[in-house]
mmCIF file with all atom_site columns, C-alpha atoms in Angstrom:
data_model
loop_
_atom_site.group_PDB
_atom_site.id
_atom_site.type_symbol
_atom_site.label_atom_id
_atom_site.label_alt_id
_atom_site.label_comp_id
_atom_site.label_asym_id
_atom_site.label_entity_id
_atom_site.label_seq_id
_atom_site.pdbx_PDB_ins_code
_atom_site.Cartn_x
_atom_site.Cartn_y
_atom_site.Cartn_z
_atom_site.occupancy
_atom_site.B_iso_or_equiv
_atom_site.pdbx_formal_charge
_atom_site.auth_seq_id
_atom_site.auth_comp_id
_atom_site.auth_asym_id
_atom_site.auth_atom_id
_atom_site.pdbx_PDB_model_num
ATOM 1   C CA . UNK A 1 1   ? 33.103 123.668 73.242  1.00 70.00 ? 1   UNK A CA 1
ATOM 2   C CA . UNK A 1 2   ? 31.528 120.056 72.469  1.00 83.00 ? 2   UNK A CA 1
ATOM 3   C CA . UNK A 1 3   ? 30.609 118.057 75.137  1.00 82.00 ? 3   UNK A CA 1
ATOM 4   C CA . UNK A 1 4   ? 33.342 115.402 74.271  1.00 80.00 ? 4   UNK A CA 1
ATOM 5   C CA . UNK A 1 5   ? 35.976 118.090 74.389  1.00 82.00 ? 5   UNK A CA 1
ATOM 6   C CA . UNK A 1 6   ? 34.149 118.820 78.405  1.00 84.00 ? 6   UNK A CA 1
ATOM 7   C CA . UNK A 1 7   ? 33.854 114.877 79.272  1.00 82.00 ? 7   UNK A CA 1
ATOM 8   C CA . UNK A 1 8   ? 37.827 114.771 78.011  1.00 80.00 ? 8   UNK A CA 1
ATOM 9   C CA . UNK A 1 9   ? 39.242 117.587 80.000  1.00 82.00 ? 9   UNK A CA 1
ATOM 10  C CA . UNK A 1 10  ? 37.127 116.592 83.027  1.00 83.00 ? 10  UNK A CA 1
ATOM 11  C CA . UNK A 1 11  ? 38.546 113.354 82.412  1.00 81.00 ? 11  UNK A CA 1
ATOM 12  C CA . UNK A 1 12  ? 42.176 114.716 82.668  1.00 78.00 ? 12  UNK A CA 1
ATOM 13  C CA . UNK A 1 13  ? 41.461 116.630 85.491  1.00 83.00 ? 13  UNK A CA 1
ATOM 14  C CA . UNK A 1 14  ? 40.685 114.170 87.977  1.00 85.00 ? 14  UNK A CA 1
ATOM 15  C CA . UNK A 1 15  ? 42.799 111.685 86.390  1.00 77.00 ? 15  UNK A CA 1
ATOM 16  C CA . UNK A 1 16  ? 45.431 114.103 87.477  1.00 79.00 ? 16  UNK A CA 1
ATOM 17  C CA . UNK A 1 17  ? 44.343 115.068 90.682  1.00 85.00 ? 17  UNK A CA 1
ATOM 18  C CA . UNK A 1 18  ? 44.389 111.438 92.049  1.00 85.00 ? 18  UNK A CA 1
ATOM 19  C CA . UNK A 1 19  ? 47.997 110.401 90.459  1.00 82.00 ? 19  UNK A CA 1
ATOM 20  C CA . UNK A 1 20  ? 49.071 113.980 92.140  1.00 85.00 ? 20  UNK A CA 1
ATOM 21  C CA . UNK A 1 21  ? 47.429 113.016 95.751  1.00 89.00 ? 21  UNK A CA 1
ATOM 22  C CA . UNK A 1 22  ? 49.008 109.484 95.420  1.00 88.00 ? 22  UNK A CA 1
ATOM 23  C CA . UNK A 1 23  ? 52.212 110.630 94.702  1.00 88.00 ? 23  UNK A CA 1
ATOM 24  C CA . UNK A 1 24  ? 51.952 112.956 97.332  1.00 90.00 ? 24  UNK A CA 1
ATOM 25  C CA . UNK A 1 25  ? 51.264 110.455 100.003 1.00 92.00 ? 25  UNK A CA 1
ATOM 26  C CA . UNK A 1 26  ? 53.830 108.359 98.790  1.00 91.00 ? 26  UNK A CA 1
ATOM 27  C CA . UNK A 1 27  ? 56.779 111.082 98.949  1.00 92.00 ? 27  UNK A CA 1
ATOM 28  C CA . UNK A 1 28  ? 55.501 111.907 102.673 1.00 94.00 ? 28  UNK A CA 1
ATOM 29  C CA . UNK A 1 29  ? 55.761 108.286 103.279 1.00 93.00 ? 29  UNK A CA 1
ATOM 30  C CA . UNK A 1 30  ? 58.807 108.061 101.465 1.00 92.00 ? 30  UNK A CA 1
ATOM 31  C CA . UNK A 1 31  ? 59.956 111.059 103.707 1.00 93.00 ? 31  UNK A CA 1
ATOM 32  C CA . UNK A 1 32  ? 58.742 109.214 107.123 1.00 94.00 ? 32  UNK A CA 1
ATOM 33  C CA . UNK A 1 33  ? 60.199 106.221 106.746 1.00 91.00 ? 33  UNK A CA 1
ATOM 34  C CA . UNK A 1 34  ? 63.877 107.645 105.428 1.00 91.00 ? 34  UNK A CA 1
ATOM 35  C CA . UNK A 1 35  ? 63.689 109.802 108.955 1.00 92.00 ? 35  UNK A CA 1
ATOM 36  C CA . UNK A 1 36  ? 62.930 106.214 110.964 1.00 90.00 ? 36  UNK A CA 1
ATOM 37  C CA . UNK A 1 37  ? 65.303 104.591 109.442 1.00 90.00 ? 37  UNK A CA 1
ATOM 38  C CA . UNK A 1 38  ? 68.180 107.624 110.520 1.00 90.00 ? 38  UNK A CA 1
ATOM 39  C CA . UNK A 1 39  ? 66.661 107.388 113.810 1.00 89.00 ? 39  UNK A CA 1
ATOM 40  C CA . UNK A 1 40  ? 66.620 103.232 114.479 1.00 86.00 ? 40  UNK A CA 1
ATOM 41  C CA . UNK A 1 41  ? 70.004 103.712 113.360 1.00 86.00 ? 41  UNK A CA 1
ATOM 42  C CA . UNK A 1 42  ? 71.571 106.381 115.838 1.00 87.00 ? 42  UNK A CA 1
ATOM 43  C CA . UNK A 1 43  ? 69.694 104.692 118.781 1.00 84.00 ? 43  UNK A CA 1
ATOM 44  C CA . UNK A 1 44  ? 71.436 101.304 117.808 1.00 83.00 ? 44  UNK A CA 1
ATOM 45  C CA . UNK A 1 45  ? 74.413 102.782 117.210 1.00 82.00 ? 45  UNK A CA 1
ATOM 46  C CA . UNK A 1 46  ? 75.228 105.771 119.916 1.00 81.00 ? 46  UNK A CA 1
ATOM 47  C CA . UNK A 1 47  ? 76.904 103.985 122.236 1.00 80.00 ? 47  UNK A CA 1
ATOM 48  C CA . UNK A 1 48  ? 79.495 103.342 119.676 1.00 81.00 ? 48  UNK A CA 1
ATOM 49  C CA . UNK A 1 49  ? 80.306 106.559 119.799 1.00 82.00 ? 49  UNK A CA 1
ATOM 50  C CA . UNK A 1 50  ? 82.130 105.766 123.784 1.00 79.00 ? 50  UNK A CA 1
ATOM 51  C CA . UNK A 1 51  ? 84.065 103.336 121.674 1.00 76.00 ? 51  UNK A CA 1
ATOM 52  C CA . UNK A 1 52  ? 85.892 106.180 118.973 1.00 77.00 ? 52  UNK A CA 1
ATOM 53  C CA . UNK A 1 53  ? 86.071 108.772 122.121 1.00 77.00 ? 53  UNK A CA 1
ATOM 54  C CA . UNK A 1 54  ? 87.974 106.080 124.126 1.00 73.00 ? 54  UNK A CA 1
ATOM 55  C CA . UNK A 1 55  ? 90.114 105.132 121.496 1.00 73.00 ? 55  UNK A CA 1
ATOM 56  C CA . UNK A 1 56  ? 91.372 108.773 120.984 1.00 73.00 ? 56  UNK A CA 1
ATOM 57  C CA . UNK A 1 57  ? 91.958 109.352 124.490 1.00 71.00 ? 57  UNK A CA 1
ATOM 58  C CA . UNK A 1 58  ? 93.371 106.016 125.570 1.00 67.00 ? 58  UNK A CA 1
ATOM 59  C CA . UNK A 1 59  ? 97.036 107.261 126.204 1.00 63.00 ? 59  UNK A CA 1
ATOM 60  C CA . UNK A 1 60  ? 95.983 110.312 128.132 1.00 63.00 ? 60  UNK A CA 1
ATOM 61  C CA . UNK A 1 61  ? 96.072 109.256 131.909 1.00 58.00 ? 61  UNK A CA 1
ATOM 62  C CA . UNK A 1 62  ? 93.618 111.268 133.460 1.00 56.00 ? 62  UNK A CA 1
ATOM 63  C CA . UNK A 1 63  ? 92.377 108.298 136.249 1.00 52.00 ? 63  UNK A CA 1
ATOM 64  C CA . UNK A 1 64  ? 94.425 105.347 136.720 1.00 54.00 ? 64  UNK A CA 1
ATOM 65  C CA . UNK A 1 65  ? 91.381 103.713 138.016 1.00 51.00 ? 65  UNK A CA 1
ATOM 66  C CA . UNK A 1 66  ? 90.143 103.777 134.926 1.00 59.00 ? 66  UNK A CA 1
ATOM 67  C CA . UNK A 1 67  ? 90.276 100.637 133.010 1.00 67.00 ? 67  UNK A CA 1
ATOM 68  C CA . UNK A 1 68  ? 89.375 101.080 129.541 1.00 66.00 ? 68  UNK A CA 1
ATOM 69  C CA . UNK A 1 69  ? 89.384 97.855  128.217 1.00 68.00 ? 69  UNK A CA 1
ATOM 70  C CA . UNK A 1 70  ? 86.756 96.533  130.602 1.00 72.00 ? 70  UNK A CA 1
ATOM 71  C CA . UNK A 1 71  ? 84.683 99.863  129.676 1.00 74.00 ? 71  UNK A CA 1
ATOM 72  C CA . UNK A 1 72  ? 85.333 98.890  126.177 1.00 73.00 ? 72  UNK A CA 1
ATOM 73  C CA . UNK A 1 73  ? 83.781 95.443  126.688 1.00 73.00 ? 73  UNK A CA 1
ATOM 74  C CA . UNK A 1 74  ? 80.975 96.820  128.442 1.00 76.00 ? 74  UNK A CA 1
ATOM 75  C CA . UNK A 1 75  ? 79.986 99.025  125.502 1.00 77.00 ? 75  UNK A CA 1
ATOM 76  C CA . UNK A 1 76  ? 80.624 96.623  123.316 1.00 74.00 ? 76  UNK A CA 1
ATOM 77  C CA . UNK A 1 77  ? 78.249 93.965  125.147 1.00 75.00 ? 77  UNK A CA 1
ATOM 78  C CA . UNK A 1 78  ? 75.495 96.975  125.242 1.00 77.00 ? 78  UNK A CA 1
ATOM 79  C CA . UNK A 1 79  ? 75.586 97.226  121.668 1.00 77.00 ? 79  UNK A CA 1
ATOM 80  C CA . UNK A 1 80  ? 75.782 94.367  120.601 1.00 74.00 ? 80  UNK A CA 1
ATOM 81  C CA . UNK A 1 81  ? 72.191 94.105  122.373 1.00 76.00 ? 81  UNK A CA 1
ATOM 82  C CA . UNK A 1 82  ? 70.878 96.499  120.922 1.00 73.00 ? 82  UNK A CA 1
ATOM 83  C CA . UNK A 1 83  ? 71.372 94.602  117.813 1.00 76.00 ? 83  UNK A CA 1
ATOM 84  C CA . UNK A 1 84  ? 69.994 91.090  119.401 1.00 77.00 ? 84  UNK A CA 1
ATOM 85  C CA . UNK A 1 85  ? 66.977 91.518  117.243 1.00 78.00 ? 85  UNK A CA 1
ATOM 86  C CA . UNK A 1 86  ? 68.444 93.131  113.791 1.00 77.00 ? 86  UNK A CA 1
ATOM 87  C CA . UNK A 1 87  ? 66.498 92.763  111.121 1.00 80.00 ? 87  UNK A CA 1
ATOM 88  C CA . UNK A 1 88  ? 68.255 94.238  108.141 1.00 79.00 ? 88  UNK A CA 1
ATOM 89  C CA . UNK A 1 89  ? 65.404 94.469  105.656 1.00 81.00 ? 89  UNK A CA 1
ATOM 90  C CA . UNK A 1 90  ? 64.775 97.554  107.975 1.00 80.00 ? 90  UNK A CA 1
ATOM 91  C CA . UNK A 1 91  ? 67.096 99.421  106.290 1.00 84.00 ? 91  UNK A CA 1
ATOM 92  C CA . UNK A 1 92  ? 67.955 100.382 102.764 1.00 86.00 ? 92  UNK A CA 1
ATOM 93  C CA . UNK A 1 93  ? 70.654 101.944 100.294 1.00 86.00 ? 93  UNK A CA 1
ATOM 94  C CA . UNK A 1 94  ? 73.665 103.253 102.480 1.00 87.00 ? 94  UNK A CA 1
ATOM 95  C CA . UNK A 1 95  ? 72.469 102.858 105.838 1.00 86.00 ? 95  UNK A CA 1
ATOM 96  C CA . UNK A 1 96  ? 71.587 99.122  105.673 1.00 87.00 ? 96  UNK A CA 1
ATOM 97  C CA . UNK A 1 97  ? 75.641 99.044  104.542 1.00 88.00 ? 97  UNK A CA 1
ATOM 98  C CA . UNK A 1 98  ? 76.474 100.717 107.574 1.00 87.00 ? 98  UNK A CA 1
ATOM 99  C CA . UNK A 1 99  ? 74.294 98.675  110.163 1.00 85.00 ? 99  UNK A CA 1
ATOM 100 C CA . UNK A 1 100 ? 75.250 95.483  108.464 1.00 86.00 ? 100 UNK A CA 1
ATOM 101 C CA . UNK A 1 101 ? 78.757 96.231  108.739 1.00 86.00 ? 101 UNK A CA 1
ATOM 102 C CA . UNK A 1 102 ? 78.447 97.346  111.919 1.00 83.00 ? 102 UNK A CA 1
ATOM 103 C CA . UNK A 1 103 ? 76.606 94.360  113.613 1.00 83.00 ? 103 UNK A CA 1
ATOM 104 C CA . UNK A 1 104 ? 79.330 92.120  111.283 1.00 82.00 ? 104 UNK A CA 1
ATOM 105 C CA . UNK A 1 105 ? 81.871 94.298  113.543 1.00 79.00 ? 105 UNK A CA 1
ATOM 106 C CA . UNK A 1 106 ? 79.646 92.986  117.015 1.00 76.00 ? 106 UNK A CA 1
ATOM 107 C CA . UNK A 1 107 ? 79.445 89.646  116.428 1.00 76.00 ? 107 UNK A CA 1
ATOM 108 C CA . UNK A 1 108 ? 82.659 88.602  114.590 1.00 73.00 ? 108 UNK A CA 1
ATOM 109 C CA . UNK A 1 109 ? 84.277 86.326  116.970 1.00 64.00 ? 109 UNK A CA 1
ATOM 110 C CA . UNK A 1 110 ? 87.401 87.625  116.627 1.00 63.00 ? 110 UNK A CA 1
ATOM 111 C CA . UNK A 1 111 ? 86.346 90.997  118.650 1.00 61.00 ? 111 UNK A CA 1
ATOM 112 C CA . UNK A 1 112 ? 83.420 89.541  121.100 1.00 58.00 ? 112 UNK A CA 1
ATOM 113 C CA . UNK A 1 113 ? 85.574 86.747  122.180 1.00 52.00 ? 113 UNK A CA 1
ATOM 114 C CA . UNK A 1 114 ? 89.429 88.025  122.622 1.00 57.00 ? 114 UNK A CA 1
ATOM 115 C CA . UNK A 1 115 ? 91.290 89.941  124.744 1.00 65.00 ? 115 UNK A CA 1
ATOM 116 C CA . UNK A 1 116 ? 91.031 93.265  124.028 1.00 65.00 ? 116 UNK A CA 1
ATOM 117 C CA . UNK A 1 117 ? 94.833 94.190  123.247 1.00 67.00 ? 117 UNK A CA 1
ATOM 118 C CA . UNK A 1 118 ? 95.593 97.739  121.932 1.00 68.00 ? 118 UNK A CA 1
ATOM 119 C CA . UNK A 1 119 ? 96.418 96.835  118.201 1.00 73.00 ? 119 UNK A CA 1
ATOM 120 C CA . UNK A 1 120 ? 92.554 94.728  118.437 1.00 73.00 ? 120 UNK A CA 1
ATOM 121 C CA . UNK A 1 121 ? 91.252 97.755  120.395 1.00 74.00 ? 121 UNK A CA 1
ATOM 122 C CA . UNK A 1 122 ? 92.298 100.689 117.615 1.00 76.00 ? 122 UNK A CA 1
ATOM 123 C CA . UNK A 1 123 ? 91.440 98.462  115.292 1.00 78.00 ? 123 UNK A CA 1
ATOM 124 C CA . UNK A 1 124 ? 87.731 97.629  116.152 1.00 78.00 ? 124 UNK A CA 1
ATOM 125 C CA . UNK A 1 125 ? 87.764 101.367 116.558 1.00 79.00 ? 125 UNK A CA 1
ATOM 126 C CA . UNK A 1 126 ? 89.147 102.650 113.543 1.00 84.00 ? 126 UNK A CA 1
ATOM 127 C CA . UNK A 1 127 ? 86.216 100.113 111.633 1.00 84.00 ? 127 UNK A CA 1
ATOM 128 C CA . UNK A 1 128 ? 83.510 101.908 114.309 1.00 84.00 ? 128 UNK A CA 1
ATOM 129 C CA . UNK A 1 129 ? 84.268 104.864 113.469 1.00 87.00 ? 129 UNK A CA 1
ATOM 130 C CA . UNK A 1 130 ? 84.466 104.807 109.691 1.00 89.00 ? 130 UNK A CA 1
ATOM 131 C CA . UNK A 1 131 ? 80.896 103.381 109.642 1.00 87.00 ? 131 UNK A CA 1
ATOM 132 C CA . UNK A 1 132 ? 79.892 106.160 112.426 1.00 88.00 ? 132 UNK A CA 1
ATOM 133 C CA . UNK A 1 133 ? 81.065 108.764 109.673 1.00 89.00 ? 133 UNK A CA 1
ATOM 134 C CA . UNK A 1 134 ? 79.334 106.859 106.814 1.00 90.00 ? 134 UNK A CA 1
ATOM 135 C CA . UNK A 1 135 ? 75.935 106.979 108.710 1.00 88.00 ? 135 UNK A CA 1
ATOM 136 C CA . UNK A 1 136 ? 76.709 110.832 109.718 1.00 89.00 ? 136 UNK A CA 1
ATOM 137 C CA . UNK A 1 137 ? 77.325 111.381 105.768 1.00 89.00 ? 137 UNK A CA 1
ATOM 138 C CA . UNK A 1 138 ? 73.829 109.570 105.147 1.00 87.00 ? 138 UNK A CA 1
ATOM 139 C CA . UNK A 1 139 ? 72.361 112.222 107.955 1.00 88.00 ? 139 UNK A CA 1
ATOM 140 C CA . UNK A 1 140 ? 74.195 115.328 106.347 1.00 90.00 ? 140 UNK A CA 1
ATOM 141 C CA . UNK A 1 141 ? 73.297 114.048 102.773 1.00 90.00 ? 141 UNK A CA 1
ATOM 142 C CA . UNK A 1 142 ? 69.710 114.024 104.010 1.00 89.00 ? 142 UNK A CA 1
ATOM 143 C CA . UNK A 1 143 ? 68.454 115.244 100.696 1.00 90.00 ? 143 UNK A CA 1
ATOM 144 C CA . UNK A 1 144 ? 70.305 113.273 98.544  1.00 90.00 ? 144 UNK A CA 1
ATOM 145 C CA . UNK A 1 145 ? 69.017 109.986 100.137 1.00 88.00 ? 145 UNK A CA 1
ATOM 146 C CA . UNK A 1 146 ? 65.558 110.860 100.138 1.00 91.00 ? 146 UNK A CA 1
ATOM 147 C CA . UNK A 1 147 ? 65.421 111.784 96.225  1.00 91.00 ? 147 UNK A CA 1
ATOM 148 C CA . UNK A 1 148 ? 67.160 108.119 95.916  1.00 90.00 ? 148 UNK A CA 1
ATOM 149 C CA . UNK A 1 149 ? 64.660 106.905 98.159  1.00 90.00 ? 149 UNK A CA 1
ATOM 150 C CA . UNK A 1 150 ? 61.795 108.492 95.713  1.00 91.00 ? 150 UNK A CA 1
ATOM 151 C CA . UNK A 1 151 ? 62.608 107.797 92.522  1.00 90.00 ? 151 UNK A CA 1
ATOM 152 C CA . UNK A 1 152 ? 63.521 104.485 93.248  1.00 90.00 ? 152 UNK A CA 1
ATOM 153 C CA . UNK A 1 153 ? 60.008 103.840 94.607  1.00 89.00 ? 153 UNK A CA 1
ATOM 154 C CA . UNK A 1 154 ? 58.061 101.414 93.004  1.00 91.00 ? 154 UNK A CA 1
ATOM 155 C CA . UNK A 1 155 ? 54.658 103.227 93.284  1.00 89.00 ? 155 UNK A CA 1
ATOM 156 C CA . UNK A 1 156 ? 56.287 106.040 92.036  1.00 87.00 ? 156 UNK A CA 1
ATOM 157 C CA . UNK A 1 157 ? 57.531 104.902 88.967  1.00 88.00 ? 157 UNK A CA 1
ATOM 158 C CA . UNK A 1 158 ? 54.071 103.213 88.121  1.00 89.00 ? 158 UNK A CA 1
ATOM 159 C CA . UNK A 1 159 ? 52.168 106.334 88.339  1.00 84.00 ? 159 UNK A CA 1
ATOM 160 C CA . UNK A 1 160 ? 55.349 108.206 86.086  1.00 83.00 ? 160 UNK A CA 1
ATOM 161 C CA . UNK A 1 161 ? 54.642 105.624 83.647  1.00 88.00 ? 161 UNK A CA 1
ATOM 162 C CA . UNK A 1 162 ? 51.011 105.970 83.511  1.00 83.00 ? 162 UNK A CA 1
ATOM 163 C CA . UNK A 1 163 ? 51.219 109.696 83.669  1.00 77.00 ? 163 UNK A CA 1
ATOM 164 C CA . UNK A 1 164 ? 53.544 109.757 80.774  1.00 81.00 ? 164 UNK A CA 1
ATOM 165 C CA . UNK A 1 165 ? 51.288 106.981 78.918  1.00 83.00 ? 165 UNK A CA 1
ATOM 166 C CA . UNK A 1 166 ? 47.588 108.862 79.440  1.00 73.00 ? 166 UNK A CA 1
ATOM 167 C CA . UNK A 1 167 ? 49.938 112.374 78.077  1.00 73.00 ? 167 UNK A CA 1
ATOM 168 C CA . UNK A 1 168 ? 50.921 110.369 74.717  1.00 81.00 ? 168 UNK A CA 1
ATOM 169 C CA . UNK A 1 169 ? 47.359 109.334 74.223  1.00 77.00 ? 169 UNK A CA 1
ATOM 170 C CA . UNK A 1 170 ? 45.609 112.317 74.840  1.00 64.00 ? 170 UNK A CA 1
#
């Protein structure tokens, strides 16, 4: 073996070891930032969840003292604070979707502002809880949305394309 042939192969070698340990990092931060996304989401969104439970069970009597369009308004008002500071370049693909539609859904006037009547309450419900199930999806679908998240990474694409491009000219 000529020493050429040695300097090239060493070469290749640690070329390849630091594209492997950058894309490494990058898929575990890839992977760390999907899961804070899921959870910013759930926290800003689990009171929601009061919303869909007392919309199914809003002809069922159980406590007359019970007045569920005031608890409605109350969960709605602790929502929509937990979106006071939303910054939607938090979130990406599906998820930002969901949170934008749902803090559309908090601050259109037509919801914060009225009376809550039962056509405006099932509907504000129905619209809660289809997002709910969209985020739920992005949770089961956790897979899915993480290889999105990956090869749609800038970084790395980059290191793809130089990986591919130092293969065709060696």
């Amino acid at each position: 073996m000529e020493f050429s042939e040695v300097m090239q192969n060493l070469t290749i070698g640690i070329a390849g070891g630091i594209f492997s340990s950058i894309i490494v990092s990058v898929v575990f931060y890839v992977l760390n930032e999907y899961q804070k996304e899921l959870d910013l989401a759930k926290n800003m969104t689990y009171q929601l969840y009061e919303v869909v439970a007392l919309e199914m069970i809003k002809d069922i009597k159980i406590n007359n003292k019970m007045n569920y369009k005031q608890r409605l308004k109350d969960t709605f008002i602790k929502t929509a604070d937990n979106f006071d500071k939303f910054e939607p370049w938090k979130f990406k693909f599906e998820i930002k979707d969901v949170m934008c539609s749902v803090y559309n859904i908090l601050t259109d006037g037509k919801y914060a502002l009225s009376e809550w009547d039962d056509e405006i309450f099932s509907e504000v419900a129905k619209k809660i809880r289809a997002n709910l199930d969209k985020l739920e999806q992005c949770e089961r679908k956790f897979a899915k949305g993480f290889i999105k998240r990956i090869f749609t990474n800038r970084i790395i694409i980059i290191m793809g394309i130089m990986f591919g491009a130092m293969v065709v000219i060696a």
